mmCIF file of N, CA and C in Angstrom:
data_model
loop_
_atom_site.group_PDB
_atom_site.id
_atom_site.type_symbol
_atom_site.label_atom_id
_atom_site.label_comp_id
_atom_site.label_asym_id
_atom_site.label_seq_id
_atom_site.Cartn_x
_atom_site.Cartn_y
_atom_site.Cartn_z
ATOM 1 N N UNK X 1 -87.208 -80.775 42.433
ATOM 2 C CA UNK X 1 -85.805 -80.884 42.125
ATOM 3 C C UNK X 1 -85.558 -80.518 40.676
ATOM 4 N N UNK X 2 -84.415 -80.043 40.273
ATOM 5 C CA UNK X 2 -83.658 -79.717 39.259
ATOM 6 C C UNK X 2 -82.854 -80.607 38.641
ATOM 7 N N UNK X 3 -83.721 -81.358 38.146
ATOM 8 C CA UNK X 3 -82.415 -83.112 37.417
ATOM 9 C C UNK X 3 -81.531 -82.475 36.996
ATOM 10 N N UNK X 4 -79.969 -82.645 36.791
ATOM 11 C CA UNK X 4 -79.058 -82.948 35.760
ATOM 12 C C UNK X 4 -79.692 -83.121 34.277
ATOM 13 N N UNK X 5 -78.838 -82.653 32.765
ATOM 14 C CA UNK X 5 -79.614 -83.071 31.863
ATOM 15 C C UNK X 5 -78.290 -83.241 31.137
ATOM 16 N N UNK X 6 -77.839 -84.735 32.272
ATOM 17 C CA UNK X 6 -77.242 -85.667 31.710
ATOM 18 C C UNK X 6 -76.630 -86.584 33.088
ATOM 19 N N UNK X 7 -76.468 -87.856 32.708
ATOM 20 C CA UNK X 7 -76.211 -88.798 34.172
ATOM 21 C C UNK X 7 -74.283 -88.322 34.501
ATOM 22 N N UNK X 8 -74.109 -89.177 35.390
ATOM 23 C CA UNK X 8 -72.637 -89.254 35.871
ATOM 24 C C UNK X 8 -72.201 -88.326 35.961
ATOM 25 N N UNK X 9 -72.556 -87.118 36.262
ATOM 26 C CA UNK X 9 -72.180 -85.753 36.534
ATOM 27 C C UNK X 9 -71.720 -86.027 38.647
ATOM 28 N N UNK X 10 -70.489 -85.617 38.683
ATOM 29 C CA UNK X 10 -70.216 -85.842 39.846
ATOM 30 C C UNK X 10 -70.625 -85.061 40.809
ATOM 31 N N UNK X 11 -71.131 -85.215 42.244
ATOM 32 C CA UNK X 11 -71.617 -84.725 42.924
ATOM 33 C C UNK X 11 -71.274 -83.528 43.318
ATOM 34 N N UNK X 12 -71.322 -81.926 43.296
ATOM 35 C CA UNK X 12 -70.877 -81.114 43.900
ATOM 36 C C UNK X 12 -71.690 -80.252 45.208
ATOM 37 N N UNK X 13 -70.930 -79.118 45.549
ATOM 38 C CA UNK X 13 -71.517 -78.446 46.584
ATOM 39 C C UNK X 13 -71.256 -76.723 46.122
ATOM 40 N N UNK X 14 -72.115 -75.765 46.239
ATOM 41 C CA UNK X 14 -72.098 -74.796 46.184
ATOM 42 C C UNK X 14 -72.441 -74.020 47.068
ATOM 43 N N UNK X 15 -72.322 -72.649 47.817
ATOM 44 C CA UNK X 15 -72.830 -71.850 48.530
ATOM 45 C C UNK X 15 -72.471 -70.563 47.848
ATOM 46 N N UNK X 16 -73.480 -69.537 47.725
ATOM 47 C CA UNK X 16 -73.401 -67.761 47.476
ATOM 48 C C UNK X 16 -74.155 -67.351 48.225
ATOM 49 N N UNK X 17 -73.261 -66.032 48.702
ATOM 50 C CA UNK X 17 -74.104 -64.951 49.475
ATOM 51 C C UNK X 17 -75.035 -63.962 48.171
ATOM 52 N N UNK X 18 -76.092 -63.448 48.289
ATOM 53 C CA UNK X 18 -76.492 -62.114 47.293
ATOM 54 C C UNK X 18 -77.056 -61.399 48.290
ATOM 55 N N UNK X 19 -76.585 -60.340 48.277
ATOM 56 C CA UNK X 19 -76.602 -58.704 48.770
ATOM 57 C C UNK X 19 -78.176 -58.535 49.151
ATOM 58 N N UNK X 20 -79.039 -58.214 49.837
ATOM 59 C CA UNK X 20 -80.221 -57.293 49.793
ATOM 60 C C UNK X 20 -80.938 -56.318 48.811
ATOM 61 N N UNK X 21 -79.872 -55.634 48.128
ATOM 62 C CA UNK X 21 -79.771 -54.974 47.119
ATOM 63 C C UNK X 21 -79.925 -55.039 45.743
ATOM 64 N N UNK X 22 -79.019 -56.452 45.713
ATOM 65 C CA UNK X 22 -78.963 -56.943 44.350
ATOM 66 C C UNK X 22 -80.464 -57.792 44.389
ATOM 67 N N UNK X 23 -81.296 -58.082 45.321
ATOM 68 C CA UNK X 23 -82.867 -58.844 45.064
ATOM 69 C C UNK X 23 -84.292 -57.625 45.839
ATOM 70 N N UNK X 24 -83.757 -56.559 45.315
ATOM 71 C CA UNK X 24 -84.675 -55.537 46.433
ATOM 72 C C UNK X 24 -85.305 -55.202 45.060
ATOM 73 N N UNK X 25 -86.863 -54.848 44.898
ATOM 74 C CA UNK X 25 -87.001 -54.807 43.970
ATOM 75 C C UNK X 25 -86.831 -55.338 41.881
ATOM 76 N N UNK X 26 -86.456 -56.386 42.486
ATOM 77 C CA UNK X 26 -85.336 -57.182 41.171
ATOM 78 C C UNK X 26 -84.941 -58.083 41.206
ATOM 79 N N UNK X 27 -85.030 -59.178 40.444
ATOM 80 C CA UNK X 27 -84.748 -60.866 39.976
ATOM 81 C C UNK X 27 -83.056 -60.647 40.190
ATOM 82 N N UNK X 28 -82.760 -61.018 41.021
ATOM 83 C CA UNK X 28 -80.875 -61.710 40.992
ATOM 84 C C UNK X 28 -80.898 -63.340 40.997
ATOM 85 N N UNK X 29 -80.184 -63.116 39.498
ATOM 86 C CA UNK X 29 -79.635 -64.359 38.998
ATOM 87 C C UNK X 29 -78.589 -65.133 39.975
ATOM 88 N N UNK X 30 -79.751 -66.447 40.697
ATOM 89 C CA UNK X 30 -78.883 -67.420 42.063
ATOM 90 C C UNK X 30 -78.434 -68.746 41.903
ATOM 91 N N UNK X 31 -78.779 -68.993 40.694
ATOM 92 C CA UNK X 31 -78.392 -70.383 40.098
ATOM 93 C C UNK X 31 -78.237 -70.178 38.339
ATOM 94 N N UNK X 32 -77.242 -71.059 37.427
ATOM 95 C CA UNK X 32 -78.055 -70.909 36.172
ATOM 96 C C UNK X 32 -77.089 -71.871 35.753
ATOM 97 N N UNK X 33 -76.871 -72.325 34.233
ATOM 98 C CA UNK X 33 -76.672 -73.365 33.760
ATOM 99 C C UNK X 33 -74.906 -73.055 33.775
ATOM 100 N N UNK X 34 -74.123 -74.013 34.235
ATOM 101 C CA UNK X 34 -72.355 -73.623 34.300
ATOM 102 C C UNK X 34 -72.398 -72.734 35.185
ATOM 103 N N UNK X 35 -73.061 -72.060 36.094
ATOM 104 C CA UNK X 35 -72.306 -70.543 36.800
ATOM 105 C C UNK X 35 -72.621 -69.772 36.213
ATOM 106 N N UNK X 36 -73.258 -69.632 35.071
ATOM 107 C CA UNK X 36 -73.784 -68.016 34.112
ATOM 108 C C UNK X 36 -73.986 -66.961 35.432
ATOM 109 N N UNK X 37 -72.812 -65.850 34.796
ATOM 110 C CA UNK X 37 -73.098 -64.197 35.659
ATOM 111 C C UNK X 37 -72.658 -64.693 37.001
ATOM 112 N N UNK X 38 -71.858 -65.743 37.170
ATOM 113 C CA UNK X 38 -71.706 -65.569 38.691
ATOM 114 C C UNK X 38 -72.598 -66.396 39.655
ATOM 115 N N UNK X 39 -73.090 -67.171 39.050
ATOM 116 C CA UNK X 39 -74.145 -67.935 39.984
ATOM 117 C C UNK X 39 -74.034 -69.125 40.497
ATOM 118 N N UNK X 40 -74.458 -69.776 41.192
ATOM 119 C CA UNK X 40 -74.123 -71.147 41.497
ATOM 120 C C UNK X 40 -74.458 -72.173 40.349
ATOM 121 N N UNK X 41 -73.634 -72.988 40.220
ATOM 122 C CA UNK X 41 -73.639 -73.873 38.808
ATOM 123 C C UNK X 41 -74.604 -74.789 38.332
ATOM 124 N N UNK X 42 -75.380 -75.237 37.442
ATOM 125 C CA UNK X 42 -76.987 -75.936 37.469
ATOM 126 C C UNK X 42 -75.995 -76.584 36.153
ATOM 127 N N UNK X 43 -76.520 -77.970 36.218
ATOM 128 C CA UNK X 43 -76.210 -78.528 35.125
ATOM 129 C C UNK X 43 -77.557 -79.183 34.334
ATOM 130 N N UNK X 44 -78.279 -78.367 33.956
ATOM 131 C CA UNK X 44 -79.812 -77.882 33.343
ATOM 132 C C UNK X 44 -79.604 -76.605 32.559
ATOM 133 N N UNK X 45 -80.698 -76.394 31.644
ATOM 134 C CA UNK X 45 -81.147 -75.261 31.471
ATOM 135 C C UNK X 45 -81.885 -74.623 32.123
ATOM 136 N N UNK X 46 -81.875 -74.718 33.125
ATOM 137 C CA UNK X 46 -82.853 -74.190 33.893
ATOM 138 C C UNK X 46 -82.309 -72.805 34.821
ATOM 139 N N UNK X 47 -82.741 -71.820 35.078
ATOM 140 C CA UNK X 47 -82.407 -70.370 35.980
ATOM 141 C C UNK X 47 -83.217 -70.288 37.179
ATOM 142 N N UNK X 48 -82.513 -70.122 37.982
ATOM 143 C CA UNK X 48 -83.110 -69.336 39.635
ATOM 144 C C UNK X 48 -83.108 -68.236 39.702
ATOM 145 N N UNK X 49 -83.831 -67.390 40.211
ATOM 146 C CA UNK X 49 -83.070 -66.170 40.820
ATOM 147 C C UNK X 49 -84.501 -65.855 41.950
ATOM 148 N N UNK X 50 -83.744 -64.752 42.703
ATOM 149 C CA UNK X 50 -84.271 -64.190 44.211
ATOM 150 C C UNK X 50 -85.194 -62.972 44.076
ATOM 151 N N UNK X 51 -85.865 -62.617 44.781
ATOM 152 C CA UNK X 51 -86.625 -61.088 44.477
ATOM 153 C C UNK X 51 -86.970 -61.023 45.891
ATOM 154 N N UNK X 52 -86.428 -59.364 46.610
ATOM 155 C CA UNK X 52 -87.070 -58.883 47.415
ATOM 156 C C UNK X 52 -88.113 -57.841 47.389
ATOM 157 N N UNK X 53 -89.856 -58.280 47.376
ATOM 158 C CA UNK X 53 -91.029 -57.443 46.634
ATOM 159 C C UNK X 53 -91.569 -57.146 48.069
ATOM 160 N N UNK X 54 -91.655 -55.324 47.997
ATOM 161 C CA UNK X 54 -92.666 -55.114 49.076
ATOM 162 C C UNK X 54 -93.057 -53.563 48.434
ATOM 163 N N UNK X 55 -94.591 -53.587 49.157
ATOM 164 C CA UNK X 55 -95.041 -52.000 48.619
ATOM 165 C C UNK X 55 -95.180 -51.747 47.114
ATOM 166 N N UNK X 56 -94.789 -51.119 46.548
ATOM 167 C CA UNK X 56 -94.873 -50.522 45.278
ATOM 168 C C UNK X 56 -94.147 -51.275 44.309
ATOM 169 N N UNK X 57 -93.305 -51.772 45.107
ATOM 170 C CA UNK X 57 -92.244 -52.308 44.105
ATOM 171 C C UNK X 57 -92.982 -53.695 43.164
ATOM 172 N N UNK X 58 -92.328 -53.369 41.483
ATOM 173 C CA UNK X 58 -92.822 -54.767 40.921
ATOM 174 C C UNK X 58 -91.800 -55.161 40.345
ATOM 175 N N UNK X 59 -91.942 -56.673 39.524
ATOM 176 C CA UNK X 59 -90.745 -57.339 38.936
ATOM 177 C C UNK X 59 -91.288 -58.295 37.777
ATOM 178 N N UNK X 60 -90.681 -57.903 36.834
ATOM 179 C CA UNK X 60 -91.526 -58.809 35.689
ATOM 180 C C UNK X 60 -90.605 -59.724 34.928
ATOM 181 N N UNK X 61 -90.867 -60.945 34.558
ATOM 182 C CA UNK X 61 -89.534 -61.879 33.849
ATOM 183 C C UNK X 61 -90.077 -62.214 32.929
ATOM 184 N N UNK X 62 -89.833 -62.260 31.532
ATOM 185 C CA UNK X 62 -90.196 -63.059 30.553
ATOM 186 C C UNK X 62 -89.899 -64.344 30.284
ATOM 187 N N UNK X 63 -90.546 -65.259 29.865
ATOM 188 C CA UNK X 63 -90.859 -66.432 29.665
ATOM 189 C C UNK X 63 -90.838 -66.760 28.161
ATOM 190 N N UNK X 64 -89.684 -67.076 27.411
ATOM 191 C CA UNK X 64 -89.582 -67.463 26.282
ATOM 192 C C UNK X 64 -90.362 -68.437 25.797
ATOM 193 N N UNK X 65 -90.845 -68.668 24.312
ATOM 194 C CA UNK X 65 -91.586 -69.931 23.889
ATOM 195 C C UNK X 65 -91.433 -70.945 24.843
ATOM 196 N N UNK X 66 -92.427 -71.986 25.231
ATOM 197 C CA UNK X 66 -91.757 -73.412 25.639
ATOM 198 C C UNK X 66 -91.504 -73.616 26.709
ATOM 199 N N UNK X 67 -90.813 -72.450 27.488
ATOM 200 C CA UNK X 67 -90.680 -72.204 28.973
ATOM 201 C C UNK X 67 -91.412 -72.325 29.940
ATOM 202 N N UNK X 68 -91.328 -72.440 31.556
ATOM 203 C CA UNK X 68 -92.713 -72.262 32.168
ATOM 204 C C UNK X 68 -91.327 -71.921 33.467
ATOM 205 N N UNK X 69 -92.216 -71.517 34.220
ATOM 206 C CA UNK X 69 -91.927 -71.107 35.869
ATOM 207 C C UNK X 69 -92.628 -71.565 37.156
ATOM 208 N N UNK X 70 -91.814 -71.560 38.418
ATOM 209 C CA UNK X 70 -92.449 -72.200 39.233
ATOM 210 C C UNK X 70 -91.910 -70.875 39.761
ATOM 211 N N UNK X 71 -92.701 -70.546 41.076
ATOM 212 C CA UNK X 71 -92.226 -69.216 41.981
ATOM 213 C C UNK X 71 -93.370 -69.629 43.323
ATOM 214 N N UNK X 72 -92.182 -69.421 44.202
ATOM 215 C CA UNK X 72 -92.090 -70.190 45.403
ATOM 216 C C UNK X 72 -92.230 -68.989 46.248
ATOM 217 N N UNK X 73 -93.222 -68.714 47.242
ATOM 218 C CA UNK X 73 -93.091 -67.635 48.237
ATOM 219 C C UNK X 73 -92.571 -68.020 49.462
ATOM 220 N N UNK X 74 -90.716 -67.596 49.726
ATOM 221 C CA UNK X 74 -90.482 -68.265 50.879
ATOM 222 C C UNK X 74 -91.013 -67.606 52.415
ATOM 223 N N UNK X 75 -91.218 -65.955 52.119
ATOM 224 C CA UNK X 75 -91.840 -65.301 53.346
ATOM 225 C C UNK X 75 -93.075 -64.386 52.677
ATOM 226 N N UNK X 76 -93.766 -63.886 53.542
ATOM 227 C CA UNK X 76 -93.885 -62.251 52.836
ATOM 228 C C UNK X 76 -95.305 -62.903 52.395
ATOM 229 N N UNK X 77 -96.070 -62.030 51.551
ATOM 230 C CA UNK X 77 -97.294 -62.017 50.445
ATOM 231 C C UNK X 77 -97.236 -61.636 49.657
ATOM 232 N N UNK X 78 -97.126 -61.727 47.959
ATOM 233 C CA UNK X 78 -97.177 -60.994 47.257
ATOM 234 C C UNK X 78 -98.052 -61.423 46.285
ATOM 235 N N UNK X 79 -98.436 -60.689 44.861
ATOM 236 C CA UNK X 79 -99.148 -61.602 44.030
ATOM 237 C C UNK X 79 -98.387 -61.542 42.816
ATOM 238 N N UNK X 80 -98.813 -62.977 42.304
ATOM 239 C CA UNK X 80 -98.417 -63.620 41.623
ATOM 240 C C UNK X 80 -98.887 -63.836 39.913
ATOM 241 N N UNK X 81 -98.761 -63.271 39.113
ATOM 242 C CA UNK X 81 -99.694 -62.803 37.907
ATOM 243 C C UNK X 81 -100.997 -62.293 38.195
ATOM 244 N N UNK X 82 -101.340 -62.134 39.298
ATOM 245 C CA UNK X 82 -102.603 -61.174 39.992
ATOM 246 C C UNK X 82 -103.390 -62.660 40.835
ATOM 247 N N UNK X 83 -102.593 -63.502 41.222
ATOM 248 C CA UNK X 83 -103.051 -64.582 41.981
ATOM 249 C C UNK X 83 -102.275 -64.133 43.504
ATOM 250 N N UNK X 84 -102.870 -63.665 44.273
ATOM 251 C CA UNK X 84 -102.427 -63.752 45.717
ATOM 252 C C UNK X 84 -102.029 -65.149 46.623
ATOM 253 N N UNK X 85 -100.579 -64.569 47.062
ATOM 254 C CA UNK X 85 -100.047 -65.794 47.572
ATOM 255 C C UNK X 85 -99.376 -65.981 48.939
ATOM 256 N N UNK X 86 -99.140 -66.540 50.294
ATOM 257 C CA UNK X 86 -98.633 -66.077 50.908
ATOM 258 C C UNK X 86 -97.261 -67.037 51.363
ATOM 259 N N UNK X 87 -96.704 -66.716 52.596
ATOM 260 C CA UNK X 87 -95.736 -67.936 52.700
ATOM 261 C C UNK X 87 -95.795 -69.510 52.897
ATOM 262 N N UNK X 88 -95.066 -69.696 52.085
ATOM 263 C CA UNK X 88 -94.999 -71.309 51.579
ATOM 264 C C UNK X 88 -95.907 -71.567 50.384
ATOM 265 N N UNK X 89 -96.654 -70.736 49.651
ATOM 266 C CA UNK X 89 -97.378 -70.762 48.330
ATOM 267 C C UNK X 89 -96.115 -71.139 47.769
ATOM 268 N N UNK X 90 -96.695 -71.788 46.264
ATOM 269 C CA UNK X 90 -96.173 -71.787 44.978
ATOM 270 C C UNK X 90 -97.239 -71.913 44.452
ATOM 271 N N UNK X 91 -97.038 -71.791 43.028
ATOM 272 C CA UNK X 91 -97.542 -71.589 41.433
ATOM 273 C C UNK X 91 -96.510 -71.975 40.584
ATOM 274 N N UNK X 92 -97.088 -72.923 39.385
ATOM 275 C CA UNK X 92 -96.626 -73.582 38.249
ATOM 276 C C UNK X 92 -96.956 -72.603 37.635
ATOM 277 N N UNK X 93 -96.580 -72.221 36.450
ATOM 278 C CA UNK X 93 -96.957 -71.260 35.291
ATOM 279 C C UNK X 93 -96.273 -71.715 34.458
ATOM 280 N N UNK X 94 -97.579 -72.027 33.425
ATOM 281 C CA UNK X 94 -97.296 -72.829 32.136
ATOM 282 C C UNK X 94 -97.949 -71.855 31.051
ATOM 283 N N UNK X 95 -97.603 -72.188 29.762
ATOM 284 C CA UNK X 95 -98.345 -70.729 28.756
ATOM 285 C C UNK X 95 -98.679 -69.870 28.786
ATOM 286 N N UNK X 96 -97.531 -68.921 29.801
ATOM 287 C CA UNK X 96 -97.550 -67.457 29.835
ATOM 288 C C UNK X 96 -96.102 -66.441 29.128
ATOM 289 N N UNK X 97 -96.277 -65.571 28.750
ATOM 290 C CA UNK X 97 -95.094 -65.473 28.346
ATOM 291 C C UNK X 97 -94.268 -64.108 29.421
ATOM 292 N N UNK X 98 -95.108 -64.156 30.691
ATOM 293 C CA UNK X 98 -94.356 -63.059 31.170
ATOM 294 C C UNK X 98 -94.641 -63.720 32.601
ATOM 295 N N UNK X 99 -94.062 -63.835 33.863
ATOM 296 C CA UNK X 99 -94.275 -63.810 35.425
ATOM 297 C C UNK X 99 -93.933 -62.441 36.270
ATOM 298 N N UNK X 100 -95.052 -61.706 36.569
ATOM 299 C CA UNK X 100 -95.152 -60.460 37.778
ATOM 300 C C UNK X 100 -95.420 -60.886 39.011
ATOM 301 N N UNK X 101 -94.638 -60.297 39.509
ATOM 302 C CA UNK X 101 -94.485 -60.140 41.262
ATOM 303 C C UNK X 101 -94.974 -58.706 41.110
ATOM 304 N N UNK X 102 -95.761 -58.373 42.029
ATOM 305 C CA UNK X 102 -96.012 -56.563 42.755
ATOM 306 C C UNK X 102 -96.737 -57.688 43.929
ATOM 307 N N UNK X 103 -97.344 -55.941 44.637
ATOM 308 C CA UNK X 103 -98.387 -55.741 45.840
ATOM 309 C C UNK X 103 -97.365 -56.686 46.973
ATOM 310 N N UNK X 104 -96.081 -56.707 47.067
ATOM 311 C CA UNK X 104 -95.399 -57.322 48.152
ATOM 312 C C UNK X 104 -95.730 -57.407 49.452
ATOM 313 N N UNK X 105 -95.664 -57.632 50.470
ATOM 314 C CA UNK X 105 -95.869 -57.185 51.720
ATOM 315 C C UNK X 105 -94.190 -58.071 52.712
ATOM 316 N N UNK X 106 -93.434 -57.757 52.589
ATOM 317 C CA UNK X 106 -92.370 -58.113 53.092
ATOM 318 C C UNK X 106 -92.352 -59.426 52.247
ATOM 319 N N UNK X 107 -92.595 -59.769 51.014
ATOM 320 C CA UNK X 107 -92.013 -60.779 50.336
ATOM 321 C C UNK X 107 -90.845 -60.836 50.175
ATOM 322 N N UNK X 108 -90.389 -62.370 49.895
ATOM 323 C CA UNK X 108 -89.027 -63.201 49.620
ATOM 324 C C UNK X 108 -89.069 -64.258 48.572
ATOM 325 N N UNK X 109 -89.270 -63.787 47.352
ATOM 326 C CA UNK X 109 -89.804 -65.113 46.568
ATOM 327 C C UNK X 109 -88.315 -65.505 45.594
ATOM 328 N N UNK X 110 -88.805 -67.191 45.422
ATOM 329 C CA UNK X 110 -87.632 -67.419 44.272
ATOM 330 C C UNK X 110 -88.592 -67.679 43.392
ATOM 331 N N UNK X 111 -88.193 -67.497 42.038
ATOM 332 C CA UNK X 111 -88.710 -68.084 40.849
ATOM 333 C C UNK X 111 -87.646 -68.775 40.231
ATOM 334 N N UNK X 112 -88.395 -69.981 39.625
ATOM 335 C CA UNK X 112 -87.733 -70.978 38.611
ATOM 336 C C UNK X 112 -87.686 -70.868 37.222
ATOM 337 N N UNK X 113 -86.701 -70.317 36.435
ATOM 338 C CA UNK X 113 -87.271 -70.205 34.978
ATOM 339 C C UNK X 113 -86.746 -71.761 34.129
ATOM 340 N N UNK X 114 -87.842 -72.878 33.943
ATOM 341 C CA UNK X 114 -87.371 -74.323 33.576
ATOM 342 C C UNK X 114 -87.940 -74.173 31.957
ATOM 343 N N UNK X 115 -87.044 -75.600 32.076
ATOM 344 C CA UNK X 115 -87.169 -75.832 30.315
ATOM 345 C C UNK X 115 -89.255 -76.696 30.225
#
């Protein structure tokens, strides 16, 4: 889970569609702190976004100081800083400053970019 980073924040509900397109090859921003770019609203610093990885295709996110990532394989196989993963894998990634997706095979992954 994604705490709040702060209490009494009232309960809401969100739903977004994102395109095929906008995660084909490429991180689309699906959550982020207020709605940033259109996204569903996180009251964290924390960022989601979607990637559809298969074949050739790769995707790389940087990881600012301090940062770490979680990336969740919801279908598919792909690897994961060169760690092979398949559906229902995850990986924590802590003291890296970059997260790659390639070598897809009908992947569907989310990654978490947390404080």
């Amino acid at each position: 889970w994604i705490e709040p980073s702060e209490r009494g924040i009232a309960p809401s509900y969100e739903q977004a569609h994102v395109a095929t397109e906008a995660k084909r090859g490429r991180l689309a921003l699906i959550a982020a702190p207020a709605g940033e770019g259109g996204a569903v609203a996180l009251h964290q610093n924390a960022r989601v976004y979607a990637a559809l990885v298969d074949g050739a295709e790769a995707v790389a996110h940087a990881l600012a100081p301090g940062r770490r990532a979680y990336v969740h394989v919801a279908r598919g196989q792909v690897s994961v800083n060169e760690m092979d993963l398949g559906p229902g894998d995850a990986v924590r990634i802590e003291s890296e400053s970059e997260v790659r997706l390639a070598a897809g095979h009908g992947a569907e992954v989310l990654l978490f970019d947390l404080p």
